[in-house]
Tab-separated table of C-alpha atoms and ligand atoms in Angstrom:
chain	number	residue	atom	x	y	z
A	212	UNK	CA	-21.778	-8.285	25.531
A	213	UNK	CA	-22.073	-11.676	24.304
A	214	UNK	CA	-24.484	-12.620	21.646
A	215	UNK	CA	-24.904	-15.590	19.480
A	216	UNK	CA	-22.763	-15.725	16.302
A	217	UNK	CA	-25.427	-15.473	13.722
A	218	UNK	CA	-26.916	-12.744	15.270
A	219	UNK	CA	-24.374	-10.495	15.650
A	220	UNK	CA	-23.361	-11.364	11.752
A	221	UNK	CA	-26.818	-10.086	11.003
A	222	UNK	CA	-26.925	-6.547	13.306
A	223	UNK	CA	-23.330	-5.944	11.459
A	224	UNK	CA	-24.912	-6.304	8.415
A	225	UNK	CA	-28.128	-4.022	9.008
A	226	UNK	CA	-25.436	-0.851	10.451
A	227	UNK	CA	-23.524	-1.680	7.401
A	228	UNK	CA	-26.895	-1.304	5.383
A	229	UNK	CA	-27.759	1.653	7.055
A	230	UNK	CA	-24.617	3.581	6.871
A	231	UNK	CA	-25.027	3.665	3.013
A	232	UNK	CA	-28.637	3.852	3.159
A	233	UNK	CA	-29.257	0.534	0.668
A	234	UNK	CA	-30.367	-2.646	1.044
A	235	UNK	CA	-28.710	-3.643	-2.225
A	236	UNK	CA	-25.192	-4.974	-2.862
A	237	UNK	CA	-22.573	-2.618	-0.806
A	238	UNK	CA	-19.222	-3.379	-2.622
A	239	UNK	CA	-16.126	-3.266	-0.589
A	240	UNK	CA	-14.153	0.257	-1.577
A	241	UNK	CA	-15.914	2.350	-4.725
A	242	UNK	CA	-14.499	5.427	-6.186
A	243	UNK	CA	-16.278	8.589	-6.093
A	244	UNK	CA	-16.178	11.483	-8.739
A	245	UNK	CA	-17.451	14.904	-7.297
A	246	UNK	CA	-14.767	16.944	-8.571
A	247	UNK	CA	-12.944	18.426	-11.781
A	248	UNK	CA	-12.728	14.957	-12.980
A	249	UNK	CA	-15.180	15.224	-16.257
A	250	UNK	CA	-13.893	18.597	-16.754
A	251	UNK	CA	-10.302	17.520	-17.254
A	252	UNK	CA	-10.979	14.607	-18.896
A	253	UNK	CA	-12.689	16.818	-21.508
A	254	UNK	CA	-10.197	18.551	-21.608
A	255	UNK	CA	-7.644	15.685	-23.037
A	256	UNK	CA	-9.911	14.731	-25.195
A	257	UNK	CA	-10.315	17.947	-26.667
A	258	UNK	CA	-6.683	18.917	-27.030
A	259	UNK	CA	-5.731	15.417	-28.221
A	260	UNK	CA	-3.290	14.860	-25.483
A	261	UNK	CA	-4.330	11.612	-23.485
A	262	UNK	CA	-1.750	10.056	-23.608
A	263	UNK	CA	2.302	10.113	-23.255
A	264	UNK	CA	2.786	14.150	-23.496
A	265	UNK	CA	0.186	16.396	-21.536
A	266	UNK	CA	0.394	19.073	-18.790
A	267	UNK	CA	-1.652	16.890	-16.437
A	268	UNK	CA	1.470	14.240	-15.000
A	269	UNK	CA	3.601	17.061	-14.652
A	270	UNK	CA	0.513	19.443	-12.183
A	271	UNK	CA	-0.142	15.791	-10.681
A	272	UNK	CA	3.321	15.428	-10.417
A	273	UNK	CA	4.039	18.920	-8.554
A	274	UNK	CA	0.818	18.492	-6.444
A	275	UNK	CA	1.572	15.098	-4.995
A	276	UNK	CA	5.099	16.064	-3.693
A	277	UNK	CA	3.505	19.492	-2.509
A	278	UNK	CA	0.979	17.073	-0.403
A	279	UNK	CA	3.465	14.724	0.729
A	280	UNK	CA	6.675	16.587	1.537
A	281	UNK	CA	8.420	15.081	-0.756
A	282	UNK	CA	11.215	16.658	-3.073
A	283	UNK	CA	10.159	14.660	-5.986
A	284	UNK	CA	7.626	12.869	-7.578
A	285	UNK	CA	7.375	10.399	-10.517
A	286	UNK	CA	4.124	8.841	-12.278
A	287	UNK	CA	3.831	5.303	-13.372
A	288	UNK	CA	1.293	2.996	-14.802
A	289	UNK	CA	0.727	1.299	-10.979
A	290	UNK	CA	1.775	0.621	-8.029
A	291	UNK	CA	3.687	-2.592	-9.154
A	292	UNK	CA	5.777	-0.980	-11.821
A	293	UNK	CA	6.595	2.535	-9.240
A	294	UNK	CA	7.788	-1.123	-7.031
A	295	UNK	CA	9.214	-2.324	-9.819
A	296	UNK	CA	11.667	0.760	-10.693
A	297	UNK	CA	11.744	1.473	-6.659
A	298	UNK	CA	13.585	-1.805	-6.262
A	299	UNK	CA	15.871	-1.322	-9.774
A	300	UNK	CA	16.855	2.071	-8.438
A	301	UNK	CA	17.779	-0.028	-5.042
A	302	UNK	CA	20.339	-1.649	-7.378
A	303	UNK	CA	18.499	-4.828	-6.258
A	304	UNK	CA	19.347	-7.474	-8.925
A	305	UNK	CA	19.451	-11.534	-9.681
A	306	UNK	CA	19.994	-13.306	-6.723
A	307	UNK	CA	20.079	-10.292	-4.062
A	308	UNK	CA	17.638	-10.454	-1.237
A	309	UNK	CA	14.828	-8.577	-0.468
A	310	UNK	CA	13.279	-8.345	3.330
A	311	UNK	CA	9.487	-7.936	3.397
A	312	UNK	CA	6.116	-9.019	5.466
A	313	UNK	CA	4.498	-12.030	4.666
A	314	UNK	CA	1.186	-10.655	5.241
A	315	UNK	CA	0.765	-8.407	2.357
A	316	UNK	CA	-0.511	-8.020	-1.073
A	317	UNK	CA	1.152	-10.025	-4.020
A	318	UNK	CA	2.640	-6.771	-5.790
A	319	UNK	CA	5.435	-6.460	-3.216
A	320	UNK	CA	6.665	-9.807	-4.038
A	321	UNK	CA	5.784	-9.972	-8.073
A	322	UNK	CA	8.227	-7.115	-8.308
A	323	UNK	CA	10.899	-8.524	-6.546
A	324	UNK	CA	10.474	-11.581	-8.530
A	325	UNK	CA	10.941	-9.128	-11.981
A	326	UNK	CA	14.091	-8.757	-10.568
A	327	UNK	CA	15.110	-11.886	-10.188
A	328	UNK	CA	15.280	-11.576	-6.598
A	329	UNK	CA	14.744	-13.469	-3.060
A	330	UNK	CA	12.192	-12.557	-0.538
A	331	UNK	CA	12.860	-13.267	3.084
A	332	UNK	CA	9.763	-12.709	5.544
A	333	UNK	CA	10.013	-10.986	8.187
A	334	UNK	CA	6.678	-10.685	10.751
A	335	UNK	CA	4.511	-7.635	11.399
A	336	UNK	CA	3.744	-5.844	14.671
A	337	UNK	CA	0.257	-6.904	15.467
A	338	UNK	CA	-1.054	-3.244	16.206
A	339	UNK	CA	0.292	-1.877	13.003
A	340	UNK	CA	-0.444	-5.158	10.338
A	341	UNK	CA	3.237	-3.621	8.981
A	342	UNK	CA	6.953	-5.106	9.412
A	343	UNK	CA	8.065	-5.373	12.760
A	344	UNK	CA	11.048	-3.169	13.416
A	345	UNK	CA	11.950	-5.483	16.478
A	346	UNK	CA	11.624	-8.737	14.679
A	347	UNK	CA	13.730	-7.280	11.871
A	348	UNK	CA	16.896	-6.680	13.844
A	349	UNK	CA	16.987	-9.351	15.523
A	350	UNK	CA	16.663	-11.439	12.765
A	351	UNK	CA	19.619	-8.932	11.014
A	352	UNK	CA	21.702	-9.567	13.912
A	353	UNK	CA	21.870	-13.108	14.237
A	354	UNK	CA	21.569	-14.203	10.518
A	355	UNK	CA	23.862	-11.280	8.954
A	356	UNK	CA	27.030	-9.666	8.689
A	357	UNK	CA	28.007	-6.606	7.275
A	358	UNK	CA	30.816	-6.626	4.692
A	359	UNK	CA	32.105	-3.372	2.374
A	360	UNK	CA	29.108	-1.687	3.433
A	361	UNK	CA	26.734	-4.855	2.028
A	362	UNK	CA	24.650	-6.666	3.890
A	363	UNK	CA	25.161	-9.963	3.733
A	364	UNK	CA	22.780	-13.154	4.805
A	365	UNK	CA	25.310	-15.748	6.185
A	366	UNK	CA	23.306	-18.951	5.931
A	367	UNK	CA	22.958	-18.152	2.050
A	368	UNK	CA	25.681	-15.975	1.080
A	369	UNK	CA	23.825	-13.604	-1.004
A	370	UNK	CA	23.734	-9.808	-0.560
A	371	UNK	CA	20.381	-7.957	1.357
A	372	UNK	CA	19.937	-4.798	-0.913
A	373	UNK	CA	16.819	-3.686	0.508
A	374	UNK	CA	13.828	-3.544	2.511
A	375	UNK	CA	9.974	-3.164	1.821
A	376	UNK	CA	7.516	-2.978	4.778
A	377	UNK	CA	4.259	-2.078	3.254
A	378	UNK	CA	1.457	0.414	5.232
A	379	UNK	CA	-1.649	-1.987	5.313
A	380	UNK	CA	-4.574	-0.974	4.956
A	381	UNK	CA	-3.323	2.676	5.406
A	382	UNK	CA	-2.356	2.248	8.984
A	383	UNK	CA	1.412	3.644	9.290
A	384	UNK	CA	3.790	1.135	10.200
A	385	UNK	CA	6.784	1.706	13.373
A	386	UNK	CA	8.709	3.513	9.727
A	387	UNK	CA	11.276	5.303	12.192
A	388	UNK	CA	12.437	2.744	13.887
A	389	UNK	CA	12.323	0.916	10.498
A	390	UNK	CA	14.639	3.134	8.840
A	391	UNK	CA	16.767	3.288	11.715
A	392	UNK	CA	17.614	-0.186	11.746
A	393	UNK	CA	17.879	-0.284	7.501
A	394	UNK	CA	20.870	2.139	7.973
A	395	UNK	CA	22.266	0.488	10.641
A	396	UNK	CA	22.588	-2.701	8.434
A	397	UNK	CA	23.235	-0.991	5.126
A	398	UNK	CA	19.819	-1.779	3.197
A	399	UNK	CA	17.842	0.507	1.206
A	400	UNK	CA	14.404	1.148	2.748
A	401	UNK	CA	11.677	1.273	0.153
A	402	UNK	CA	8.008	1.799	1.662
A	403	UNK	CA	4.634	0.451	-0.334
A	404	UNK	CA	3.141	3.290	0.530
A	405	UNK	CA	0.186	1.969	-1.861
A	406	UNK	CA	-2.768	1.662	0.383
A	407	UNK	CA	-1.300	4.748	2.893
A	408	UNK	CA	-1.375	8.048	0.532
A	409	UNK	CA	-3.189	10.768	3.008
A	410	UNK	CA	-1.529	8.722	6.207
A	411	UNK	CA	0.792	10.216	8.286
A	412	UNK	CA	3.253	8.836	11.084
A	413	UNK	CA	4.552	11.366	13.391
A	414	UNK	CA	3.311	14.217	11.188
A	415	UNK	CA	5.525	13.415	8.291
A	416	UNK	CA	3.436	11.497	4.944
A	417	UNK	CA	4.209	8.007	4.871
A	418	UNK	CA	6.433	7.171	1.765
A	419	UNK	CA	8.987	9.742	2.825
A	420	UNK	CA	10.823	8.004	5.658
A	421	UNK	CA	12.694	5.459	3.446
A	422	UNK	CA	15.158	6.838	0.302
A	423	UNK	CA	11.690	5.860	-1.875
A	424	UNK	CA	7.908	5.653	-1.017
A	425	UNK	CA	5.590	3.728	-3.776
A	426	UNK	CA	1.891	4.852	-4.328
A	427	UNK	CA	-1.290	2.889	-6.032
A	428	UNK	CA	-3.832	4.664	-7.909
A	429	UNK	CA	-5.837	1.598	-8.666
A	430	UNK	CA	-9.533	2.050	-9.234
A	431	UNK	CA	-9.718	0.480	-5.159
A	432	UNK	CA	-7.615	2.997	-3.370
A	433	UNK	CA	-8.389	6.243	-1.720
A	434	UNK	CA	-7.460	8.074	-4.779
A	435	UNK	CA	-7.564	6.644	-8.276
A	436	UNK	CA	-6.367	7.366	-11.523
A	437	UNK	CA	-8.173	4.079	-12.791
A	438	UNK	CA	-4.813	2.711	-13.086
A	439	UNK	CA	-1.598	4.426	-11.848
A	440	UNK	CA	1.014	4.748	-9.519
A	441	UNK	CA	3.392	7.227	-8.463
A	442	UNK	CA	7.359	7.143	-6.462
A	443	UNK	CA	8.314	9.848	-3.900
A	444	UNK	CA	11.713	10.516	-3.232
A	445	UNK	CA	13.592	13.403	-1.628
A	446	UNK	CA	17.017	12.366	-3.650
A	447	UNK	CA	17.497	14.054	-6.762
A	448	UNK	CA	19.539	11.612	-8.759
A	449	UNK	CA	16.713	8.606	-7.383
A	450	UNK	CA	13.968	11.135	-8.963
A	451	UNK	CA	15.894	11.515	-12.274
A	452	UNK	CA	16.712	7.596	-13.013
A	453	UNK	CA	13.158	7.035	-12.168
A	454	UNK	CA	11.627	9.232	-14.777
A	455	UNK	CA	14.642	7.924	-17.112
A	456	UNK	CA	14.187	3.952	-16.130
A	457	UNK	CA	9.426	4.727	-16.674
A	458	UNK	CA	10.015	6.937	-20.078
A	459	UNK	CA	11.917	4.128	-21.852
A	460	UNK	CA	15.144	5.333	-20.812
A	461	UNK	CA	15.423	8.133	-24.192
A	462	UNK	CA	17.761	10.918	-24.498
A	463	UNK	CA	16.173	14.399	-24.441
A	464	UNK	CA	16.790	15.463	-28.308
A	465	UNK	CA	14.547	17.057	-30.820
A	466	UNK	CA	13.654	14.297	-32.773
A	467	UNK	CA	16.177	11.495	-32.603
A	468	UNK	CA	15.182	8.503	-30.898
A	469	UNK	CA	18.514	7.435	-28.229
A	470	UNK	CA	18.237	5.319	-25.092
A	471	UNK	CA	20.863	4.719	-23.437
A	472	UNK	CA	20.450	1.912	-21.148
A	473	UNK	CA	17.179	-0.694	-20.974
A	474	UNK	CA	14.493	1.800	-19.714
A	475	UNK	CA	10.185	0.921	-19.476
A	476	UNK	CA	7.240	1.875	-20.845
A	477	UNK	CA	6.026	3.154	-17.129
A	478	UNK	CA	4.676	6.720	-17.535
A	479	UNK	CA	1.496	7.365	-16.534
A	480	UNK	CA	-0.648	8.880	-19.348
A	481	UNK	CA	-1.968	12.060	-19.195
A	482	UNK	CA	-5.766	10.737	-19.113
A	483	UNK	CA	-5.081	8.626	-16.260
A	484	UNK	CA	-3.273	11.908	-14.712
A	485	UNK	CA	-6.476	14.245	-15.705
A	486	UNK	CA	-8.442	11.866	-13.390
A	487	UNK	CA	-6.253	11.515	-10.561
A	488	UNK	CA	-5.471	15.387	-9.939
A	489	UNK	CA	-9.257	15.709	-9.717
A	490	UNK	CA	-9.246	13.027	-7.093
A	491	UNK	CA	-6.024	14.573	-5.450
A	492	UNK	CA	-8.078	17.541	-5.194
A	493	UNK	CA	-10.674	15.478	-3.071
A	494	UNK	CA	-8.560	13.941	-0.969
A	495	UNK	CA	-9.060	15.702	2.114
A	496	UNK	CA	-12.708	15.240	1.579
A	497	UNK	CA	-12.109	11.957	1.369
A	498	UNK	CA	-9.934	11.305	4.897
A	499	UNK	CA	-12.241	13.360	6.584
A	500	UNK	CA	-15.068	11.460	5.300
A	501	UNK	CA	-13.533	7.890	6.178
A	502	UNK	CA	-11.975	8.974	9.463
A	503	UNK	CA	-15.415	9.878	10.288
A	504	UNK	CA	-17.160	6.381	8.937
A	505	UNK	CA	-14.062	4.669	11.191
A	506	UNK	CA	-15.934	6.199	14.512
A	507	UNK	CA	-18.868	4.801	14.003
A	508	UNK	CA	-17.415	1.734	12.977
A	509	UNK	CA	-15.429	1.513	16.166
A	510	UNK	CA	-18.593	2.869	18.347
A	511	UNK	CA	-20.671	0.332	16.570
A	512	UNK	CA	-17.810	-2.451	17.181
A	513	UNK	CA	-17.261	-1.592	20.838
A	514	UNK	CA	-20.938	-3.345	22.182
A	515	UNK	CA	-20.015	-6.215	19.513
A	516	UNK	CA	-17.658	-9.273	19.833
A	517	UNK	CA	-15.447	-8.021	17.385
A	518	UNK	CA	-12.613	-5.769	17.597
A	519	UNK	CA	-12.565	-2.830	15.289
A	520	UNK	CA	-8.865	-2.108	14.427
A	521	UNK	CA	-7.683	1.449	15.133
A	522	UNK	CA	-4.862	3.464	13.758
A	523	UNK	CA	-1.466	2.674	15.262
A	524	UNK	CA	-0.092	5.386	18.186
A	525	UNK	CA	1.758	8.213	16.722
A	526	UNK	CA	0.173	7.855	13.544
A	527	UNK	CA	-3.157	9.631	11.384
A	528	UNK	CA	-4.334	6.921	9.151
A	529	UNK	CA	-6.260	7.528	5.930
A	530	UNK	CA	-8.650	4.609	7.366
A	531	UNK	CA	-8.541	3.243	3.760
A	532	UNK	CA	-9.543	0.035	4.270
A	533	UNK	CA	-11.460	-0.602	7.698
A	534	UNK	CA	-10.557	-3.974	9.532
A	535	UNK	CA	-12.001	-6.240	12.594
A	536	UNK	CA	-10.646	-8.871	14.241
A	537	UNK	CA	-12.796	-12.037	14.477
A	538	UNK	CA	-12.215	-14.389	17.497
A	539	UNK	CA	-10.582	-17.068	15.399
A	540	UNK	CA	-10.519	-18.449	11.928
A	541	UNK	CA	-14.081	-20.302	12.283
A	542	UNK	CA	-15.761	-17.461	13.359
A	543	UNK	CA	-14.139	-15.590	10.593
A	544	UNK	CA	-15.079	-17.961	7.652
A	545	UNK	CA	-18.900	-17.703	9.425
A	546	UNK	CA	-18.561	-13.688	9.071
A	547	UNK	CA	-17.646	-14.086	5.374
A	548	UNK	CA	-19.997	-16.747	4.225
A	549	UNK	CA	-23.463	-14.788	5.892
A	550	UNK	CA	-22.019	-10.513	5.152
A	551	UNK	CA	-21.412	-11.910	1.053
A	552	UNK	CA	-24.334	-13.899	0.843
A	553	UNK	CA	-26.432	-10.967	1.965
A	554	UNK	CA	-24.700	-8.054	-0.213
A	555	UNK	CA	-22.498	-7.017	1.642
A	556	UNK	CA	-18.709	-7.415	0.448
A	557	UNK	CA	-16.317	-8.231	3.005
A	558	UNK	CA	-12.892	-9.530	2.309
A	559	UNK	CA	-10.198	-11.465	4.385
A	560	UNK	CA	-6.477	-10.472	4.708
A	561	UNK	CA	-4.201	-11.487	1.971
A	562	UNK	CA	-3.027	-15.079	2.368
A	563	UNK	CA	-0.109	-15.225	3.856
A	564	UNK	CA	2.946	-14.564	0.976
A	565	UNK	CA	4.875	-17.913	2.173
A	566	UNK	CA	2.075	-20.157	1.673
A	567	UNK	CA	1.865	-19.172	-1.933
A	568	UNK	CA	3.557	-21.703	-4.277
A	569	UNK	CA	5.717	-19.211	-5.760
A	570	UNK	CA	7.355	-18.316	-2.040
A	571	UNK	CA	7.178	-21.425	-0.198
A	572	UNK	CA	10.598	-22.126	-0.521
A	573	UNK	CA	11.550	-18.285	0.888
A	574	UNK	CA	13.252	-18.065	3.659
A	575	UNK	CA	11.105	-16.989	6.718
A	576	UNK	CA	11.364	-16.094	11.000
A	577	UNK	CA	8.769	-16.204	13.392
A	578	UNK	CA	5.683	-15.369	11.654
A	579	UNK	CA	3.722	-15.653	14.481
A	580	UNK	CA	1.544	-12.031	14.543
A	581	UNK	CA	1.161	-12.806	10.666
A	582	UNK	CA	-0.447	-16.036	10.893
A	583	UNK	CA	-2.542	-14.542	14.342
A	584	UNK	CA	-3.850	-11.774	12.000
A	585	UNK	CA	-4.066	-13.973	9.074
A	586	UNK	CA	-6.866	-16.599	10.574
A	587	UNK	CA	-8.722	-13.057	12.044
A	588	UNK	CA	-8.907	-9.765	9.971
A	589	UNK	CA	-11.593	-9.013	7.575
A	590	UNK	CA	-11.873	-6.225	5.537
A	591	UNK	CA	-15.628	-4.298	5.899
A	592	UNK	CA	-17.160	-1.755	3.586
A	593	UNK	CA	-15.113	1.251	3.517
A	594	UNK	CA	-16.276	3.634	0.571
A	595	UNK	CA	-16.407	7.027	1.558
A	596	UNK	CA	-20.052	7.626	2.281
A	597	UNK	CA	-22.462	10.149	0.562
B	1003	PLP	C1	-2.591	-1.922	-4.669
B	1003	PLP	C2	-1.322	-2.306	-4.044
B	1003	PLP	C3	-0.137	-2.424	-4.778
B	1003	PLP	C4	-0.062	-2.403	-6.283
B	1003	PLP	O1	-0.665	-1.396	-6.913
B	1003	PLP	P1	-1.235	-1.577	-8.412
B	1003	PLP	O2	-1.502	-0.177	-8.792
B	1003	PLP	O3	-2.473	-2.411	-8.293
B	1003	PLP	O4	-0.187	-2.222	-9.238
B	1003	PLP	C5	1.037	-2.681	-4.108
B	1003	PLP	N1	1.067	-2.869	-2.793
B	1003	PLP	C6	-0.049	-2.807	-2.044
B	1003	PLP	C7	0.065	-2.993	-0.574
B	1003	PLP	C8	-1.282	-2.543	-2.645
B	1003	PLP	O5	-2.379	-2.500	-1.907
């Protein structure tokens, strides 16, 4: 069916309306609290223990590797720093390389950056929105070599230590295939799972394909802890360095104060932990709930112009943030300007990493899907609804 611009703009806008029932501003992705939330968080504030010690990181701690399948699980303060000690534990220092997508959000590369590493850009399947598992080996096979069991970039000499493909918008990237190649070429897979907690890819949680997955509990995710984050890992030693490298790096003792190596102040507190194992508790609720709102998005979508995106094959996606693709970058800008001016938040992709001035200079190949997606996808109300 094709309709005139502006009017389709404005029947998105009135299902939008009515799927939350309000005519006043619907924000883009709001947290709900139904649960155990208040009752834990009295309960730190009634026992004192909010913040560093607490009983609450350690149940989180236990529940989130139950959920996932993973052998091990370590709270942070965010996403960024569970990146951040992901990519130290990679052994990923100054001047290594890191490969990641260019269409992502800034946290991927910031933490690289702490370690005084390169990105290179690799593109992203265009079903998926995540790294490309074909695009990454051929770009491994013509531009590297391997050497002692490092992978090596032979235009610039320096060393490839790992590899971050990132699950956007909780759609489960080709992670297999992804891993496959990594250990073909020697690099340590690291997945920003971030946006993807609740998404699987072939029945296993995303996060647990590479040696490390990194979660968000920002107050915008699925699950929040108002600020958090969280690494999975089924290696033992990976899991023990991490809770060393985010509790300052200090020696178990009694009362003496020893570190033994430069460690971070990265530990979730146990307030933010009260909050988030009363959202962990909802998080079914929550999939179910947004799988649900993705049907009638993609019912609604399929007598419109625009192209809902569905979850990649082979995958069940926590639907955490729900896309469409616009016809091109004109009719995208149009679809921005009349949904925010009307109260209703939409969003565009990230721009593209490499045309921020911090990463122009990276080294990139083919980034033809990216840019495609990048002039097309907006982001459309996705709280879970009442
Ligand atoms: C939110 C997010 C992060 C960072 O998480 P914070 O908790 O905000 O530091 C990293 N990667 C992706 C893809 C994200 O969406």
């Amino acid at each position: 069916m094709s309709k005139n611009n502006d009017n389709q703009n404005l029947a998105v806008i009135d299902f939008i309306k009515s799927i939350y029932s309000k005519d006043k501003f619907i924000p883009l992705h709001e947290p709900r609290f139904k649960g155990n939330e208040k009752k834990y968080l009295r309960e730190c504030i009634d026992t004192t223990f909010v913040s560093s010690v607490g009983k609450f990181v350690d149940q989180f701690e236990e529940k989130i590797a139950k959920y996932t399948g993973a052998k091990y699980a370590v709270a942070t303060t965010n996403g960024t720093s569970s990146l951040h000690v992901s990519l130290i534990l990679a052994g990923v220092e100054k001047n290594n390389e890191v490969i990641t997508q260019p269409l992502n959000f800034i946290a991927t590369c910031n933490a690289i950056s702490y370690c005084s590493a390169k990105p290179i850009f690799i593109d992203v399947d265009k079903d998926t929105m995540g790294l490309s598992p074909s695009k990454l080996k051929s770009f491994l096979e013509k531009n590297t070599l391997i050497k002692n069991k490092k992978c090596i970039n032979k235009k610039t000499k320096r060393v490839i230590k790992a590899c971050v493909p990132t699950h956007s918008y909780g759609h489960p990237c080709r992670i297999d295939e992804i891993k496959k190649v990594c250990d073909e070429y020697c690099i340590f897979l690291i997945e920003d799972a971030a946006e993807s907690v609740g998404s699987f890819y072939k029945k296993k949680h995303t996060g647990t394909y590479g040696q490390i997955g990194a979660m968000s509990f920002n107050g915008n995710k699925i699950i929040t802890a108002g600020g958090g984050g969280c690494i999975i890992t089924n290696n033992k030693v990976l899991a023990k360095k991490a809770k060393h490298l985010t509790t300052t790096a200090k020696v178990p003792h009694k009362w003496n104060f020893n570190h033994d190596m430069i460690g971070y102040n990265y530990r979730m507190p146990n307030i933010n932990a009260a909050l988030l194992l009363a959202q962990l508790e909802k998080l079914n609720d929550f999939i179910d709930n947004k799988r649900n709102l993705a049907k009638r998005y993609e019912a609604f979508f399929k007598n419109a112009d625009y192209e809902f995106f569905k979850e990649p094959k082979n995958s069940k996606s926590n639907y955490w943030l729900n896309s469409i693709i616009l016809k091109n970058k004109h009719q995208k800008d149009k679809f921005l300007e009349q949904t925010n001016s009307r109260g209703v938040m939409t969003r565009p992709i990230w721009t593209l990493m490499n045309d921020l001035p911090m990463f122009k200079d990276a080294e990139c190949h083919n980034l033809n899907n990216s840019k495609w997606l990048d002039e097309r996808v907006v982001n459309i109300p996705s709280s879970t609804t009442l």
